Amino acid sequence: NAGVTQTPKFQVLKTGQSMTLQCAQDMNHEYMSWYRQDPGMGLRLIHYSVGAGITDQGEVPNGYNVSRSTTEDFPLRLLSAAPSQTSVYFCASSYSVSVNSPLHFGNGTRLTVT
Amino acid sequence: ELKVEQNPLFLSMQEGKNYTIYCNYSTTSDRLYWYRQDPGKSLESLFVLLSNGAVKQEGRLMASLDTKARLSTLHITAAVHDLSATYFCAVDSQETSGSRLTFGEGTQLTVNP
């Protein structure tokens, strides 16, 4: 059972480049989300999805897009990378928002924008 | 806007000692989560607290929730080096019903021999 799988683990981008961070889960979880982690700021929610075809913005959505075409996948797109997007990105999923289950986190993607 | 504050942010303690990490939050909530993160690693779930007065224990860690005071505590008993990690609390407001967790800044715990 792979759980939540994120790729790549590391990425370096130049300012203005675009890329997609991949996230897949094999637990049939309804809820998926993306967080970014920056020193001294905990984790901040970027976007989330409560099911296939449904997405919504979190606390810091600017500069990022998401889609949820299947239950398993929830990619995060950086439209035009900026140095302020240098961070560690975590994808997380849970069974359902109506059931009080904790988040299962992927191993993270460390992104550097130069 | 929901705010979650942890204190202390940094905690250095000796093996065998007891200590408590505090998590305060700013709005009505009856769901609070504690997570652990080892350096360079992902987060793993420790406790889910779902009601006022809830108490959960696992090994040397015990978590409690007081929804009236908007406070959760994570108590460490007789600390050992393996507990060195960063601990996060996360709160879900009643308005968002589980879809938007807000995390505290984290408490970096170092247990010294």
JSON list of N, CA and C in Angstrom, two decimals, chain A residues 31 35 37 40-43 45 48 50 57-59 90 97-103 105-108 110, chain B residues 1 31 33 35 37 40-45 47-48 50 88 96-106:
[
{"chain": "A", "resi": 31, "resn": "TYR", "atom": "N", "xyz": [-10.93, 13.28, 0.23]},
{"chain": "A", "resi": 31, "resn": "TYR", "atom": "CA", "xyz": [-10.35, 14.60, 0.47]},
{"chain": "A", "resi": 31, "resn": "TYR", "atom": "C", "xyz": [-8.86, 14.59, 0.15]},
{"chain": "A", "resi": 35, "resn": "TYR", "atom": "N", "xyz": [-0.34, 21.63, 0.85]},
{"chain": "A", "resi": 35, "resn": "TYR", "atom": "CA", "xyz": [0.19, 22.59, 1.82]},
{"chain": "A", "resi": 35, "resn": "TYR", "atom": "C", "xyz": [1.60, 22.97, 1.40]},
{"chain": "A", "resi": 37, "resn": "GLN", "atom": "N", "xyz": [5.19, 24.39, 3.31]},
{"chain": "A", "resi": 37, "resn": "GLN", "atom": "CA", "xyz": [5.81, 24.54, 4.62]},
{"chain": "A", "resi": 37, "resn": "GLN", "atom": "C", "xyz": [7.02, 25.43, 4.50]},
{"chain": "A", "resi": 40, "resn": "GLY", "atom": "N", "xyz": [9.24, 28.58, 10.31]},
{"chain": "A", "resi": 40, "resn": "GLY", "atom": "CA", "xyz": [8.58, 29.49, 11.24]},
{"chain": "A", "resi": 40, "resn": "GLY", "atom": "C", "xyz": [7.13, 29.80, 10.92]},
{"chain": "A", "resi": 41, "resn": "MET", "atom": "N", "xyz": [6.57, 29.12, 9.89]},
{"chain": "A", "resi": 41, "resn": "MET", "atom": "CA", "xyz": [5.20, 29.44, 9.52]},
{"chain": "A", "resi": 41, "resn": "MET", "atom": "C", "xyz": [4.29, 28.23, 9.51]},
{"chain": "A", "resi": 42, "resn": "GLY", "atom": "N", "xyz": [4.76, 27.12, 10.00]},
{"chain": "A", "resi": 42, "resn": "GLY", "atom": "CA", "xyz": [3.92, 25.93, 9.99]},
{"chain": "A", "resi": 42, "resn": "GLY", "atom": "C", "xyz": [3.58, 25.52, 8.57]},
{"chain": "A", "resi": 43, "resn": "LEU", "atom": "N", "xyz": [2.42, 24.93, 8.41]},
{"chain": "A", "resi": 43, "resn": "LEU", "atom": "CA", "xyz": [1.94, 24.54, 7.09]},
{"chain": "A", "resi": 43, "resn": "LEU", "atom": "C", "xyz": [0.76, 25.43, 6.71]},
{"chain": "A", "resi": 45, "resn": "LEU", "atom": "N", "xyz": [-2.36, 26.07, 3.87]},
{"chain": "A", "resi": 45, "resn": "LEU", "atom": "CA", "xyz": [-3.16, 25.38, 2.88]},
{"chain": "A", "resi": 45, "resn": "LEU", "atom": "C", "xyz": [-3.21, 26.17, 1.58]},
{"chain": "A", "resi": 48, "resn": "TYR", "atom": "N", "xyz": [-7.58, 22.68, -1.95]},
{"chain": "A", "resi": 48, "resn": "TYR", "atom": "CA", "xyz": [-8.04, 21.40, -1.50]},
{"chain": "A", "resi": 48, "resn": "TYR", "atom": "C", "xyz": [-9.20, 20.93, -2.37]},
{"chain": "A", "resi": 50, "resn": "VAL", "atom": "N", "xyz": [-12.68, 18.13, -2.12]},
{"chain": "A", "resi": 50, "resn": "VAL", "atom": "CA", "xyz": [-13.48, 17.21, -1.30]},
{"chain": "A", "resi": 50, "resn": "VAL", "atom": "C", "xyz": [-14.01, 16.04, -2.13]},
{"chain": "A", "resi": 57, "resn": "GLN", "atom": "N", "xyz": [-10.15, 27.01, -2.92]},
{"chain": "A", "resi": 57, "resn": "GLN", "atom": "CA", "xyz": [-8.92, 27.68, -2.52]},
{"chain": "A", "resi": 57, "resn": "GLN", "atom": "C", "xyz": [-8.71, 27.57, -1.02]},
{"chain": "A", "resi": 58, "resn": "GLY", "atom": "N", "xyz": [-7.44, 27.52, -0.66]},
{"chain": "A", "resi": 58, "resn": "GLY", "atom": "CA", "xyz": [-7.08, 27.57, 0.74]},
{"chain": "A", "resi": 58, "resn": "GLY", "atom": "C", "xyz": [-6.61, 28.95, 1.13]},
{"chain": "A", "resi": 59, "resn": "GLU", "atom": "N", "xyz": [-5.64, 28.99, 2.02]},
{"chain": "A", "resi": 59, "resn": "GLU", "atom": "CA", "xyz": [-5.15, 30.24, 2.58]},
{"chain": "A", "resi": 59, "resn": "GLU", "atom": "C", "xyz": [-4.25, 31.01, 1.62]},
{"chain": "A", "resi": 90, "resn": "PHE", "atom": "N", "xyz": [3.69, 19.76, 0.51]},
{"chain": "A", "resi": 90, "resn": "PHE", "atom": "CA", "xyz": [3.15, 18.48, 0.95]},
{"chain": "A", "resi": 90, "resn": "PHE", "atom": "C", "xyz": [1.74, 18.29, 0.41]},
{"chain": "A", "resi": 97, "resn": "VAL", "atom": "N", "xyz": [-14.23, 14.36, 4.68]},
{"chain": "A", "resi": 97, "resn": "VAL", "atom": "CA", "xyz": [-14.33, 15.47, 5.63]},
{"chain": "A", "resi": 97, "resn": "VAL", "atom": "C", "xyz": [-15.46, 15.22, 6.63]},
{"chain": "A", "resi": 98, "resn": "SER", "atom": "N", "xyz": [-16.37, 14.33, 6.30]},
{"chain": "A", "resi": 98, "resn": "SER", "atom": "CA", "xyz": [-17.47, 14.07, 7.22]},
{"chain": "A", "resi": 98, "resn": "SER", "atom": "C", "xyz": [-17.10, 13.04, 8.28]},
{"chain": "A", "resi": 99, "resn": "VAL", "atom": "N", "xyz": [-15.95, 12.43, 8.11]},
{"chain": "A", "resi": 99, "resn": "VAL", "atom": "CA", "xyz": [-15.43, 11.49, 9.11]},
{"chain": "A", "resi": 99, "resn": "VAL", "atom": "C", "xyz": [-14.16, 12.11, 9.66]},
{"chain": "A", "resi": 100, "resn": "ASN", "atom": "N", "xyz": [-13.99, 12.09, 10.94]},
{"chain": "A", "resi": 100, "resn": "ASN", "atom": "CA", "xyz": [-12.90, 12.83, 11.57]},
{"chain": "A", "resi": 100, "resn": "ASN", "atom": "C", "xyz": [-11.58, 12.07, 11.49]},
{"chain": "A", "resi": 101, "resn": "SER", "atom": "N", "xyz": [-11.17, 11.76, 10.28]},
{"chain": "A", "resi": 101, "resn": "SER", "atom": "CA", "xyz": [-9.92, 11.02, 10.11]},
{"chain": "A", "resi": 101, "resn": "SER", "atom": "C", "xyz": [-8.77, 11.99, 9.88]},
{"chain": "A", "resi": 102, "resn": "PRO", "atom": "N", "xyz": [-7.60, 11.66, 10.38]},
{"chain": "A", "resi": 102, "resn": "PRO", "atom": "CA", "xyz": [-6.46, 12.57, 10.21]},
{"chain": "A", "resi": 102, "resn": "PRO", "atom": "C", "xyz": [-5.95, 12.56, 8.77]},
{"chain": "A", "resi": 103, "resn": "LEU", "atom": "N", "xyz": [-5.14, 13.55, 8.45]},
{"chain": "A", "resi": 103, "resn": "LEU", "atom": "CA", "xyz": [-4.52, 13.63, 7.14]},
{"chain": "A", "resi": 103, "resn": "LEU", "atom": "C", "xyz": [-3.36, 12.63, 7.04]},
{"chain": "A", "resi": 105, "resn": "PHE", "atom": "N", "xyz": [0.01, 12.25, 4.90]},
{"chain": "A", "resi": 105, "resn": "PHE", "atom": "CA", "xyz": [0.88, 13.13, 4.12]},
{"chain": "A", "resi": 105, "resn": "PHE", "atom": "C", "xyz": [1.80, 12.34, 3.20]},
{"chain": "A", "resi": 106, "resn": "GLY", "atom": "N", "xyz": [2.09, 12.93, 2.04]},
{"chain": "A", "resi": 106, "resn": "GLY", "atom": "CA", "xyz": [3.16, 12.44, 1.19]},
{"chain": "A", "resi": 106, "resn": "GLY", "atom": "C", "xyz": [4.50, 12.86, 1.75]},
{"chain": "A", "resi": 107, "resn": "ASN", "atom": "N", "xyz": [5.58, 12.46, 1.06]},
{"chain": "A", "resi": 107, "resn": "ASN", "atom": "CA", "xyz": [6.93, 12.73, 1.55]},
{"chain": "A", "resi": 107, "resn": "ASN", "atom": "C", "xyz": [7.45, 14.11, 1.19]},
{"chain": "A", "resi": 108, "resn": "GLY", "atom": "N", "xyz": [6.68, 14.85, 0.45]},
{"chain": "A", "resi": 108, "resn": "GLY", "atom": "CA", "xyz": [7.05, 16.23, 0.18]},
{"chain": "A", "resi": 108, "resn": "GLY", "atom": "C", "xyz": [7.86, 16.41, -1.09]},
{"chain": "A", "resi": 110, "resn": "ARG", "atom": "N", "xyz": [10.62, 19.29, -2.43]},
{"chain": "A", "resi": 110, "resn": "ARG", "atom": "CA", "xyz": [11.40, 20.49, -2.07]},
{"chain": "A", "resi": 110, "resn": "ARG", "atom": "C", "xyz": [11.67, 21.28, -3.34]},
{"chain": "B", "resi": 1, "resn": "GLU", "atom": "N", "xyz": [-10.78, 34.97, 10.86]},
{"chain": "B", "resi": 1, "resn": "GLU", "atom": "CA", "xyz": [-9.69, 34.10, 10.46]},
{"chain": "B", "resi": 1, "resn": "GLU", "atom": "C", "xyz": [-9.22, 33.30, 11.67]},
{"chain": "B", "resi": 31, "resn": "ARG", "atom": "N", "xyz": [-12.56, 19.94, 16.87]},
{"chain": "B", "resi": 31, "resn": "ARG", "atom": "CA", "xyz": [-11.68, 18.94, 16.26]},
{"chain": "B", "resi": 31, "resn": "ARG", "atom": "C", "xyz": [-10.27, 19.48, 16.27]},
{"chain": "B", "resi": 33, "resn": "TYR", "atom": "N", "xyz": [-6.02, 18.19, 16.01]},
{"chain": "B", "resi": 33, "resn": "TYR", "atom": "CA", "xyz": [-5.12, 17.11, 15.61]},
{"chain": "B", "resi": 33, "resn": "TYR", "atom": "C", "xyz": [-3.70, 17.46, 16.06]},
{"chain": "B", "resi": 35, "resn": "TYR", "atom": "N", "xyz": [0.33, 16.34, 15.17]},
{"chain": "B", "resi": 35, "resn": "TYR", "atom": "CA", "xyz": [1.19, 15.64, 14.22]},
{"chain": "B", "resi": 35, "resn": "TYR", "atom": "C", "xyz": [2.62, 15.75, 14.69]},
{"chain": "B", "resi": 37, "resn": "GLN", "atom": "N", "xyz": [6.70, 15.60, 13.14]},
{"chain": "B", "resi": 37, "resn": "GLN", "atom": "CA", "xyz": [7.54, 15.65, 11.95]},
{"chain": "B", "resi": 37, "resn": "GLN", "atom": "C", "xyz": [9.00, 15.50, 12.36]},
{"chain": "B", "resi": 40, "resn": "GLY", "atom": "N", "xyz": [13.43, 16.73, 7.96]},
{"chain": "B", "resi": 40, "resn": "GLY", "atom": "CA", "xyz": [13.48, 16.33, 6.56]},
{"chain": "B", "resi": 40, "resn": "GLY", "atom": "C", "xyz": [12.46, 15.30, 6.15]},
{"chain": "B", "resi": 41, "resn": "LYS", "atom": "N", "xyz": [11.53, 15.00, 7.04]},
{"chain": "B", "resi": 41, "resn": "LYS", "atom": "CA", "xyz": [10.55, 13.95, 6.76]},
{"chain": "B", "resi": 41, "resn": "LYS", "atom": "C", "xyz": [9.14, 14.52, 6.65]},
{"chain": "B", "resi": 42, "resn": "SER", "atom": "N", "xyz": [8.21, 13.61, 6.42]},
{"chain": "B", "resi": 42, "resn": "SER", "atom": "CA", "xyz": [6.81, 13.99, 6.32]},
{"chain": "B", "resi": 42, "resn": "SER", "atom": "C", "xyz": [6.20, 14.10, 7.72]},
{"chain": "B", "resi": 43, "resn": "LEU", "atom": "N", "xyz": [4.91, 14.39, 7.76]},
{"chain": "B", "resi": 43, "resn": "LEU", "atom": "CA", "xyz": [4.19, 14.47, 9.02]},
{"chain": "B", "resi": 43, "resn": "LEU", "atom": "C", "xyz": [3.42, 13.18, 9.26]},
{"chain": "B", "resi": 44, "resn": "GLU", "atom": "N", "xyz": [3.38, 12.77, 10.52]},
{"chain": "B", "resi": 44, "resn": "GLU", "atom": "CA", "xyz": [2.57, 11.61, 10.86]},
{"chain": "B", "resi": 44, "resn": "GLU", "atom": "C", "xyz": [1.59, 11.99, 11.97]},
{"chain": "B", "resi": 45, "resn": "SER", "atom": "N", "xyz": [0.43, 11.41, 11.89]},
{"chain": "B", "resi": 45, "resn": "SER", "atom": "CA", "xyz": [-0.63, 11.72, 12.85]},
{"chain": "B", "resi": 45, "resn": "SER", "atom": "C", "xyz": [-0.33, 11.07, 14.19]},
{"chain": "B", "resi": 47, "resn": "PHE", "atom": "N", "xyz": [-2.52, 12.20, 17.33]},
{"chain": "B", "resi": 47, "resn": "PHE", "atom": "CA", "xyz": [-3.79, 12.15, 18.04]},
{"chain": "B", "resi": 47, "resn": "PHE", "atom": "C", "xyz": [-4.86, 12.93, 17.28]},
{"chain": "B", "resi": 48, "resn": "VAL", "atom": "N", "xyz": [-6.10, 12.45, 17.42]},
{"chain": "B", "resi": 48, "resn": "VAL", "atom": "CA", "xyz": [-7.27, 13.17, 16.95]},
{"chain": "B", "resi": 48, "resn": "VAL", "atom": "C", "xyz": [-8.16, 13.38, 18.18]},
{"chain": "B", "resi": 50, "resn": "LEU", "atom": "N", "xyz": [-11.69, 15.00, 19.55]},
{"chain": "B", "resi": 50, "resn": "LEU", "atom": "CA", "xyz": [-12.96, 15.35, 18.91]},
{"chain": "B", "resi": 50, "resn": "LEU", "atom": "C", "xyz": [-13.99, 15.97, 19.84]},
{"chain": "B", "resi": 88, "resn": "PHE", "atom": "N", "xyz": [3.25, 19.55, 15.71]},
{"chain": "B", "resi": 88, "resn": "PHE", "atom": "CA", "xyz": [2.28, 20.52, 15.22]},
{"chain": "B", "resi": 88, "resn": "PHE", "atom": "C", "xyz": [0.89, 20.18, 15.76]},
{"chain": "B", "resi": 96, "resn": "THR", "atom": "N", "xyz": [-15.86, 25.32, 8.57]},
{"chain": "B", "resi": 96, "resn": "THR", "atom": "CA", "xyz": [-15.34, 24.65, 7.39]},
{"chain": "B", "resi": 96, "resn": "THR", "atom": "C", "xyz": [-15.48, 23.13, 7.46]},
{"chain": "B", "resi": 97, "resn": "SER", "atom": "N", "xyz": [-15.91, 22.62, 8.61]},
{"chain": "B", "resi": 97, "resn": "SER", "atom": "CA", "xyz": [-16.32, 21.22, 8.73]},
{"chain": "B", "resi": 97, "resn": "SER", "atom": "C", "xyz": [-15.32, 20.21, 8.19]},
{"chain": "B", "resi": 98, "resn": "GLY", "atom": "N", "xyz": [-14.08, 20.42, 8.51]},
{"chain": "B", "resi": 98, "resn": "GLY", "atom": "CA", "xyz": [-13.08, 19.42, 8.18]},
{"chain": "B", "resi": 98, "resn": "GLY", "atom": "C", "xyz": [-12.33, 19.65, 6.90]},
{"chain": "B", "resi": 99, "resn": "SER", "atom": "N", "xyz": [-12.69, 20.65, 6.13]},
{"chain": "B", "resi": 99, "resn": "SER", "atom": "CA", "xyz": [-12.05, 20.82, 4.84]},
{"chain": "B", "resi": 99, "resn": "SER", "atom": "C", "xyz": [-10.83, 21.73, 4.89]},
{"chain": "B", "resi": 100, "resn": "ARG", "atom": "N", "xyz": [-10.66, 22.48, 5.95]},
{"chain": "B", "resi": 100, "resn": "ARG", "atom": "CA", "xyz": [-9.56, 23.43, 6.01]},
{"chain": "B", "resi": 100, "resn": "ARG", "atom": "C", "xyz": [-8.92, 23.39, 7.39]},
{"chain": "B", "resi": 101, "resn": "LEU", "atom": "N", "xyz": [-7.85, 22.63, 7.50]},
{"chain": "B", "resi": 101, "resn": "LEU", "atom": "CA", "xyz": [-7.10, 22.61, 8.74]},
{"chain": "B", "resi": 101, "resn": "LEU", "atom": "C", "xyz": [-6.14, 23.79, 8.79]},
{"chain": "B", "resi": 102, "resn": "THR", "atom": "N", "xyz": [-6.05, 24.43, 9.94]},
{"chain": "B", "resi": 102, "resn": "THR", "atom": "CA", "xyz": [-5.07, 25.49, 10.17]},
{"chain": "B", "resi": 102, "resn": "THR", "atom": "C", "xyz": [-4.04, 24.95, 11.16]},
{"chain": "B", "resi": 103, "resn": "PHE", "atom": "N", "xyz": [-2.78, 25.03, 10.77]},
{"chain": "B", "resi": 103, "resn": "PHE", "atom": "CA", "xyz": [-1.69, 24.49, 11.60]},
{"chain": "B", "resi": 103, "resn": "PHE", "atom": "C", "xyz": [-1.06, 25.57, 12.44]},
{"chain": "B", "resi": 104, "resn": "GLY", "atom": "N", "xyz": [-0.59, 25.17, 13.61]},
{"chain": "B", "resi": 104, "resn": "GLY", "atom": "CA", "xyz": [0.29, 26.04, 14.39]},
{"chain": "B", "resi": 104, "resn": "GLY", "atom": "C", "xyz": [1.68, 26.05, 13.78]},
{"chain": "B", "resi": 105, "resn": "GLU", "atom": "N", "xyz": [2.55, 26.92, 14.33]},
{"chain": "B", "resi": 105, "resn": "GLU", "atom": "CA", "xyz": [3.90, 27.06, 13.79]},
{"chain": "B", "resi": 105, "resn": "GLU", "atom": "C", "xyz": [4.77, 25.85, 14.07]},
{"chain": "B", "resi": 106, "resn": "GLY", "atom": "N", "xyz": [4.39, 25.05, 15.04]},
{"chain": "B", "resi": 106, "resn": "GLY", "atom": "CA", "xyz": [5.20, 23.89, 15.38]},
{"chain": "B", "resi": 106, "resn": "GLY", "atom": "C", "xyz": [6.08, 24.16, 16.59]}
]
